């Protein structure tokens, strides 16, 4: 890539918009959360740069989870389109961001060697896809709506239907993994993983809305899910003289 | 519209993160091209090294469902990204500088095949010691953890590194040093990560 860029700092993260590391209602976090405070850095080149992805990294069916693992027929379940925009905190489009998704099938079963849930595998559904955002930050993929599933936290805990999202951004400091939930799902407000976030506005950012305007008649419903990554500040990256005190 | 939009909230990657980010590790093949732990090809410039380690939880048990990504400069100390304007340094077209690795489900060992990065200029023109940036996600980790690995054979540069010197507890700086060892013909840096407890690794808010 030879395009000239102005190196820009990434705005600090507001931890009130995120779950804390230690969230005992989600039991696995108890032994997997640091006890020390994070050490805050000012951005250097190591944080404001990150991997660059291109269409050469992807295959033609990578954003079509209905077809990308179909063997002898179509997968069973609700056919949906998931689409939206990825922006930064200042509302600028995040172009060329790698969006990777994974999910369970319509019955809540994952195609993973460690998943033992008794609901069956769908022979025609893999459950993963990926797409690059375009010049306007837009992405879309097509899939089957995942089912809820039980998990060992409290013995009666069930995850709401959800799709896992991973976003690369332009800078390593923007790297984000999250989960998308579906509007109206009554399991959302009971879920210990959702409830790791202590901020209702932040939880609302994870709920996709039914979008009948984007539905394909007699074919697929649609859900709209926009995402926001940390903003790039417009000011210059280095504004001190070399050798000046930190 | 708000002056500044809040960042989308993080959530754990969960135990089945491999399905999306490393499907072959989940046990099925779907993509023609896969991202993985090998950052080098036959033409990449620089000293070949292996980074290897395990991630431990607060009980000392290896975390066997962890996924790590690394981001590093090339052998000349330049990042393969348009915001890196250190134009006196060469770009290496055969080095993206990024890779992804999953720990082994039995042993918890993860590894990367890469090159030793050169030193990168830090803030205010101060040189940073050679380092690799790491990002760690897993079940039980609500927001990805960022750390850095420095090299045990770069003691002089490490002592002047502006980020290591920001850690006021000198004893904690040692948690960021990968230990160089020779294994047959391979140069291996061992870097174990402790999520919690006595030897807890330093994690950064970038």
Coordinates of C-alpha atoms in Angstrom, one line a residue:
Chain A
X1 CA 0.0 0.0 0.0
X2 CA 1.6 3.3 -1.1
X3 CA -1.3 5.7 -0.2
X4 CA 0.0 8.5 2.1
X5 CA -1.5 8.5 5.5
X6 CA -1.3 11.0 8.3
X7 CA -0.4 8.9 11.4
X8 CA -3.1 9.6 13.9
X9 CA -3.5 8.6 17.5
X10 CA -6.3 6.3 18.6
X11 CA -8.6 7.8 21.3
X12 CA -8.3 6.2 24.7
X13 CA -10.7 3.4 25.6
X14 CA -13.7 4.2 27.9
X15 CA -13.8 1.2 30.1
X16 CA -17.4 2.1 31.3
X17 CA -18.5 0.9 27.9
X18 CA -17.0 -2.5 28.4
X19 CA -17.2 -5.4 30.9
X20 CA -14.6 -5.5 33.6
X21 CA -12.1 -8.4 33.4
X22 CA -13.3 -9.8 36.8
X23 CA -17.1 -10.5 36.6
X24 CA -17.9 -13.3 39.0
X25 CA -21.4 -14.0 37.6
X26 CA -19.5 -15.3 34.6
X27 CA -17.6 -18.0 36.5
X28 CA -14.7 -18.6 34.1
X29 CA -13.6 -15.0 34.4
X30 CA -12.7 -15.5 38.1
X31 CA -9.4 -17.3 37.4
X32 CA -8.8 -15.7 34.0
X33 CA -8.8 -12.0 35.0
X34 CA -5.6 -10.1 36.0
X35 CA -5.5 -8.7 39.5
X36 CA -3.2 -5.8 38.7
X37 CA -4.5 -2.7 36.9
X38 CA -3.7 -2.4 33.2
X39 CA -0.8 0.0 32.5
X40 CA -1.9 2.7 30.2
X41 CA 0.4 3.6 27.2
X42 CA 0.4 6.7 25.0
X43 CA 0.2 5.5 21.4
X44 CA 3.4 4.6 19.5
X45 CA 3.7 3.2 16.0
X46 CA 3.1 -0.2 17.6
X47 CA -0.4 0.7 18.5
X48 CA -1.5 3.0 15.6
X49 CA -0.6 0.4 13.0
X50 CA -2.1 -3.0 12.4
X51 CA -2.4 -5.8 9.8
X52 CA -3.7 -4.8 6.3
X53 CA -6.1 -7.3 4.7
X54 CA -7.2 -7.5 1.0
X55 CA -9.7 -9.3 -1.1
X56 CA -6.9 -11.8 -2.0
X57 CA -7.2 -13.1 1.6
X58 CA -10.8 -14.2 1.1
X59 CA -12.7 -16.6 -1.1
X60 CA -15.9 -15.9 -3.1
X61 CA -18.4 -17.6 -0.7
X62 CA -16.7 -16.4 2.6
X63 CA -19.6 -14.1 3.5
X64 CA -22.4 -16.6 2.6
X65 CA -22.8 -19.0 5.5
X66 CA -25.9 -20.5 3.8
X67 CA -23.8 -21.8 0.9
X68 CA -20.2 -22.0 2.1
X69 CA -20.5 -25.4 3.7
X70 CA -23.6 -26.7 1.8
X71 CA -22.8 -30.3 0.8
X72 CA -26.0 -32.1 -0.4
X73 CA -28.6 -29.4 0.2
X74 CA -29.3 -26.2 2.1
X75 CA -28.9 -25.8 5.9
X76 CA -32.1 -25.9 8.0
X77 CA -33.3 -22.7 9.8
X78 CA -34.3 -19.1 9.4
X79 CA -32.6 -17.5 6.4
X80 CA -31.3 -14.0 7.4
X81 CA -29.1 -11.3 6.1
X82 CA -27.0 -9.4 8.7
X83 CA -25.7 -6.0 7.5
X84 CA -24.5 -2.7 8.8
X85 CA -21.8 -0.1 9.0
X86 CA -18.5 -0.1 10.9
X87 CA -17.5 3.5 12.0
X88 CA -15.0 5.0 14.3
X89 CA -16.0 7.0 17.3
X90 CA -16.1 10.2 15.2
X91 CA -18.5 8.6 12.8
X92 CA -15.9 8.1 10.0
X93 CA -16.4 4.9 7.9
X94 CA -13.9 2.1 8.8
X95 CA -12.9 0.9 5.4
X96 CA -11.2 -2.4 4.6
X97 CA -11.8 -3.8 8.1
X98 CA -11.8 -7.5 8.4
X99 CA -15.1 -8.7 9.9
X100 CA -15.0 -12.4 10.9
X101 CA -18.1 -14.1 12.4
X102 CA -19.0 -17.5 13.9
X103 CA -22.1 -19.0 15.4
X104 CA -24.1 -22.1 16.3
X105 CA -26.6 -23.7 13.9
X106 CA -30.4 -23.3 14.1
X107 CA -30.6 -25.8 17.0
X108 CA -27.8 -24.1 19.1
X109 CA -25.1 -26.7 18.2
X110 CA -21.6 -25.6 17.2
X111 CA -19.4 -27.4 14.7
X112 CA -16.5 -27.8 17.1
X113 CA -14.9 -30.9 18.4
X114 CA -15.4 -29.7 22.0
X115 CA -19.1 -29.0 21.7
X116 CA -21.0 -32.0 23.2
X117 CA -24.6 -30.6 23.3
X118 CA -27.1 -33.2 22.2
X119 CA -28.8 -31.1 19.5
X120 CA -27.5 -32.4 16.2
X121 CA -24.9 -31.0 13.8
X122 CA -26.4 -29.7 10.5
X123 CA -24.5 -31.4 7.7
X124 CA -24.9 -28.4 5.5
X125 CA -23.9 -25.7 7.9
X126 CA -20.3 -24.8 8.9
X127 CA -21.0 -21.6 11.0
X128 CA -18.2 -19.2 10.0
X129 CA -17.7 -16.4 7.5
X130 CA -15.8 -13.3 6.9
X131 CA -16.0 -10.1 4.8
X132 CA -14.1 -6.8 4.3
X133 CA -16.0 -3.6 4.8
X134 CA -16.2 -1.4 1.6
X135 CA -15.2 2.3 1.2
X136 CA -18.3 3.4 3.2
X137 CA -17.7 0.9 6.1
X138 CA -20.5 -1.3 4.9
X139 CA -20.6 -5.1 5.3
X140 CA -23.1 -7.8 4.9
X141 CA -23.3 -11.6 5.1
X142 CA -26.0 -14.2 4.8
X143 CA -26.7 -16.9 7.3
X144 CA -29.1 -19.1 9.4
X145 CA -30.4 -17.5 12.6
X146 CA -28.5 -19.4 15.4
X147 CA -30.5 -21.1 18.2
X148 CA -29.9 -20.5 22.0
X149 CA -27.9 -23.2 23.9
X150 CA -27.3 -24.3 27.4
X151 CA -23.9 -24.0 29.0
X152 CA -22.2 -24.9 32.3
X153 CA -22.2 -21.7 34.4
X154 CA -25.2 -22.1 36.6
X155 CA -26.7 -25.4 35.6
X156 CA -29.8 -23.7 34.1
X157 CA -28.0 -20.9 32.2
X158 CA -28.8 -20.5 28.5
X159 CA -27.1 -18.2 26.0
X160 CA -29.4 -16.0 23.9
X161 CA -29.2 -16.5 20.2
X162 CA -26.0 -14.7 19.2
X163 CA -23.3 -14.3 16.5
X164 CA -19.7 -13.7 17.5
X165 CA -18.0 -10.8 15.7
X166 CA -14.2 -10.1 15.3
X167 CA -13.0 -6.8 13.8
X168 CA -9.5 -5.9 12.8
X169 CA -9.8 -2.1 12.4
X170 CA -6.8 -0.1 11.0
X171 CA -4.8 -0.1 14.2
X172 CA -3.9 -2.9 16.6
X173 CA -5.4 -0.8 19.3
X174 CA -8.8 -1.0 17.6
X175 CA -8.9 -4.8 17.7
X176 CA -12.2 -6.0 19.1
X177 CA -14.2 -9.2 19.6
X178 CA -17.9 -9.0 20.6
X179 CA -21.3 -10.7 20.2
X180 CA -24.4 -9.6 18.4
X181 CA -27.8 -10.4 19.9
X182 CA -31.3 -10.3 18.3
X183 CA -33.9 -7.7 19.1
X184 CA -36.7 -9.0 21.4
X185 CA -34.9 -12.1 22.7
X186 CA -36.0 -12.6 26.3
X187 CA -32.8 -14.5 27.2
X188 CA -30.7 -11.3 26.7
X189 CA -31.6 -9.8 30.1
X190 CA -30.9 -13.1 31.9
X191 CA -27.5 -13.9 30.4
X192 CA -24.5 -13.8 32.7
X193 CA -22.2 -12.9 29.8
X194 CA -24.4 -10.0 28.7
X195 CA -24.6 -8.9 32.3
X196 CA -20.8 -8.6 32.6
X197 CA -21.4 -5.2 31.0
X198 CA -22.7 -2.9 33.8
X199 CA -24.1 -0.3 31.4
X200 CA -27.5 -0.6 29.7
X201 CA -26.6 1.8 26.9
X202 CA -23.5 -0.4 26.1
X203 CA -25.6 -3.6 26.1
X204 CA -28.0 -1.9 23.7
X205 CA -25.1 -1.5 21.2
X206 CA -25.0 -5.3 20.9
X207 CA -28.6 -5.8 19.9
X208 CA -29.3 -6.0 16.2
X209 CA -32.7 -4.7 15.0
X210 CA -35.1 -6.5 12.7
X211 CA -34.8 -4.6 9.3
X212 CA -37.7 -5.5 7.1
X213 CA -36.7 -3.0 4.5
X214 CA -33.5 -5.0 3.8
X215 CA -35.4 -8.3 3.7
X216 CA -35.5 -10.2 0.4
X217 CA -39.2 -11.0 -0.2
X218 CA -40.0 -14.7 -0.1
X219 CA -36.4 -15.5 0.7
X220 CA -34.7 -13.9 3.7
X221 CA -35.3 -11.6 6.7
X222 CA -32.7 -9.1 7.6
X223 CA -31.1 -7.7 10.8
X224 CA -29.1 -4.4 11.0
X225 CA -26.1 -4.3 13.2
X226 CA -23.7 -1.3 13.2
X227 CA -20.4 -1.3 15.1
X228 CA -18.1 1.4 16.4
X229 CA -14.4 1.1 16.9
X230 CA -12.2 3.6 18.7
X231 CA -11.8 6.9 17.0
X232 CA -8.7 8.2 15.3
X233 CA -7.9 11.7 16.6
X234 CA -7.4 14.3 13.8
X235 CA -4.4 15.9 15.4
X236 CA -0.9 15.0 14.5
X237 CA 0.7 12.0 16.0
X238 CA 3.9 13.6 17.1
X239 CA 3.7 17.3 18.2
X240 CA 6.7 17.5 20.4
X241 CA 10.3 18.3 19.5
X242 CA 12.6 15.3 19.5
X243 CA 14.3 14.8 22.8
X244 CA 11.7 16.8 24.8
X245 CA 10.7 15.4 28.2
X246 CA 7.8 13.0 28.2
Chain B
X1 CA -25.7 12.6 16.7
X2 CA -23.4 12.4 19.7
X3 CA -20.1 14.2 19.5
X4 CA -18.3 10.9 20.1
X5 CA -19.9 7.5 19.5
X6 CA -19.2 5.0 22.3
X7 CA -17.1 2.0 21.2
X8 CA -19.1 -1.2 20.7
X9 CA -18.9 -3.2 23.9
X10 CA -16.5 -6.1 24.1
X11 CA -17.6 -9.7 24.9
X12 CA -15.7 -12.9 25.5
X13 CA -14.5 -14.8 22.4
X14 CA -15.9 -17.9 24.1
X15 CA -14.6 -21.5 24.0
X16 CA -15.4 -22.0 20.3
X17 CA -13.5 -19.0 18.9
X18 CA -11.7 -21.4 16.6
X19 CA -14.8 -21.9 14.5
X20 CA -14.5 -18.4 13.3
X21 CA -10.9 -17.5 13.5
X22 CA -9.2 -20.9 13.0
X23 CA -11.8 -23.4 11.7
X24 CA -9.2 -26.2 11.0
X25 CA -8.4 -26.2 14.7
X26 CA -12.2 -26.6 15.4
X27 CA -12.1 -29.7 13.3
X28 CA -13.4 -28.8 9.9
X29 CA -12.1 -27.3 6.7
X30 CA -14.1 -24.5 5.1
X31 CA -11.9 -21.6 3.7
X32 CA -9.5 -22.0 0.9
X33 CA -7.1 -19.5 2.5
X34 CA -6.6 -19.6 6.3
X35 CA -4.8 -17.2 8.7
X36 CA -2.3 -18.9 10.8
X37 CA 0.9 -18.9 13.0
X38 CA 3.5 -18.7 10.2
X39 CA 4.5 -15.1 9.4
X40 CA 7.4 -16.0 7.1
X41 CA 7.8 -17.3 3.6
X42 CA 11.0 -18.2 1.7
X43 CA 11.8 -14.6 0.8
X44 CA 11.2 -12.9 4.1
X45 CA 14.2 -10.9 5.4
X46 CA 15.6 -11.4 8.8
X47 CA 16.6 -14.0 11.5
X48 CA 14.1 -16.8 11.7
X49 CA 12.8 -17.4 15.2
X50 CA 10.1 -19.4 17.0
X51 CA 8.0 -17.8 19.7
X52 CA 6.5 -20.4 22.0
X53 CA 4.8 -20.5 25.3
X54 CA 1.7 -21.3 27.4
X55 CA -0.9 -19.1 29.1
X56 CA -1.7 -19.9 32.7
X57 CA -4.8 -19.1 34.8
X58 CA -4.8 -18.0 38.4
X59 CA -4.6 -21.6 39.6
X60 CA -1.5 -22.3 37.5
X61 CA -3.4 -24.5 35.0
X62 CA -2.6 -24.0 31.3
X63 CA -5.4 -22.3 29.4
X64 CA -6.0 -24.7 26.5
X65 CA -8.6 -22.7 24.5
X66 CA -6.7 -19.5 24.1
X67 CA -6.2 -17.6 20.8
X68 CA -3.3 -15.2 20.4
X69 CA -2.4 -12.7 17.7
X70 CA 0.9 -11.0 17.2
X71 CA 1.8 -7.8 15.4
X72 CA 5.4 -6.8 14.8
X73 CA 7.8 -4.8 12.7
X74 CA 10.0 -6.3 10.0
X75 CA 13.7 -7.0 10.4
X76 CA 14.5 -3.3 9.7
X77 CA 12.1 -2.1 12.4
X78 CA 9.2 -0.9 10.1
X79 CA 5.6 -1.9 10.2
X80 CA 3.9 -3.0 7.0
X81 CA 1.2 -0.3 7.3
X82 CA 0.7 3.0 5.6
X83 CA 0.8 5.0 8.9
X84 CA 4.4 3.9 9.5
X85 CA 6.3 6.8 7.9
X86 CA 9.9 5.7 8.9
X87 CA 10.8 6.1 5.2
X88 CA 14.5 5.6 5.8
X89 CA 13.7 1.9 6.7
X90 CA 12.9 -0.7 4.1
X91 CA 9.5 -2.3 3.7
X92 CA 9.5 -6.1 3.2
X93 CA 6.8 -7.2 0.8
X94 CA 7.1 -10.8 2.1
X95 CA 6.2 -9.9 5.6
X96 CA 2.7 -8.8 6.7
X97 CA 3.8 -8.7 10.4
X98 CA 0.7 -10.4 11.7
X99 CA -0.2 -13.9 12.7
X100 CA -2.7 -15.9 14.7
X101 CA -2.1 -19.1 16.8
X102 CA -4.3 -21.3 19.0
X103 CA -3.0 -23.2 22.0
X104 CA -2.9 -27.0 21.7
X105 CA -6.1 -28.5 23.2
X106 CA -4.0 -31.0 25.2
X107 CA -0.8 -29.2 26.2
X108 CA -1.8 -25.6 26.0
X109 CA 1.4 -24.8 24.0
X110 CA 1.1 -22.1 21.3
X111 CA 3.8 -21.0 18.8
X112 CA 4.6 -18.6 15.9
X113 CA 7.2 -18.9 13.2
X114 CA 8.4 -15.4 12.5
X115 CA 11.5 -13.2 12.3
X116 CA 13.2 -11.1 15.0
X117 CA 11.9 -7.6 14.6
X118 CA 14.2 -4.5 14.4
X119 CA 13.9 -1.6 16.7
X120 CA 11.1 0.9 16.0
X121 CA 11.2 4.6 16.8
X122 CA 8.9 5.4 19.7
X123 CA 7.3 8.7 20.9
X124 CA 9.5 11.8 20.8
X125 CA 12.1 10.0 18.8
X126 CA 13.1 7.7 21.6
X127 CA 14.0 4.2 20.3
X128 CA 11.9 1.3 21.5
X129 CA 13.7 -2.1 22.1
X130 CA 12.7 -4.8 19.6
X131 CA 9.4 -6.2 20.7
X132 CA 6.3 -8.2 19.5
X133 CA 2.8 -7.0 20.4
X134 CA 0.4 -9.7 21.5
X135 CA -3.3 -9.8 21.9
X136 CA -5.0 -12.6 23.9
X137 CA -8.6 -13.8 23.9
X138 CA -10.3 -16.9 25.4
X139 CA -13.4 -18.1 27.3
X140 CA -13.4 -16.1 30.6
X141 CA -11.6 -13.1 29.1
X142 CA -14.2 -10.4 28.7
X143 CA -12.0 -8.0 26.8
X144 CA -8.8 -8.9 24.8
X145 CA -5.6 -8.6 26.8
X146 CA -2.7 -6.7 25.3
X147 CA 0.9 -7.3 26.2
X148 CA 4.4 -7.1 24.6
X149 CA 7.2 -9.6 24.4
X150 CA 10.8 -8.3 24.5
X151 CA 13.9 -10.3 23.8
X152 CA 16.3 -11.7 26.5
X153 CA 19.4 -11.0 24.3
X154 CA 18.6 -7.3 24.0
X155 CA 19.4 -6.3 27.5
X156 CA 21.0 -2.9 26.7
X157 CA 18.1 -1.9 24.5
X158 CA 15.5 -3.2 27.0
X159 CA 17.0 -1.0 29.8
X160 CA 16.3 2.1 27.7
X161 CA 12.9 1.1 26.4
X162 CA 10.3 3.8 27.1
X163 CA 7.5 1.3 27.7
X164 CA 9.4 -1.0 30.0
X165 CA 10.5 2.0 32.0
X166 CA 6.9 3.1 32.4
X167 CA 6.4 0.1 34.7
X168 CA 7.3 1.5 38.1
X169 CA 7.6 -2.0 39.7
X170 CA 10.9 -3.1 38.2
X171 CA 10.3 -6.7 39.2
X172 CA 7.2 -6.8 36.9
X173 CA 9.3 -5.8 33.8
X174 CA 10.8 -9.3 33.8
X175 CA 7.4 -10.8 32.9
X176 CA 7.7 -9.3 29.4
X177 CA 11.0 -10.8 28.5
X178 CA 11.0 -13.9 26.2
X179 CA 13.9 -16.2 27.0
X180 CA 16.2 -17.2 24.1
X181 CA 17.2 -20.8 23.7
X182 CA 18.7 -22.9 21.0
X183 CA 16.8 -26.1 20.1
X184 CA 18.6 -28.0 17.4
X185 CA 18.9 -25.6 14.5
X186 CA 16.0 -23.4 15.8
X187 CA 16.2 -20.2 17.8
X188 CA 13.2 -20.3 20.2
X189 CA 12.0 -17.6 22.6
X190 CA 9.9 -19.0 25.4
X191 CA 7.3 -16.6 26.6
X192 CA 4.8 -17.9 29.2
X193 CA 1.9 -15.6 30.1
X194 CA 0.3 -15.6 33.6
X195 CA -3.2 -14.1 33.6
X196 CA -3.3 -13.8 37.4
X197 CA -1.3 -14.3 40.6
X198 CA 2.3 -14.1 41.8
X199 CA 3.9 -14.0 38.4
X200 CA 1.1 -12.1 36.7
X201 CA 2.2 -10.7 33.3
X202 CA 2.0 -7.0 32.7
X203 CA -1.0 -6.1 30.5
X204 CA -1.5 -2.8 28.8
X205 CA -4.3 -0.4 28.0
X206 CA -3.2 0.8 24.6

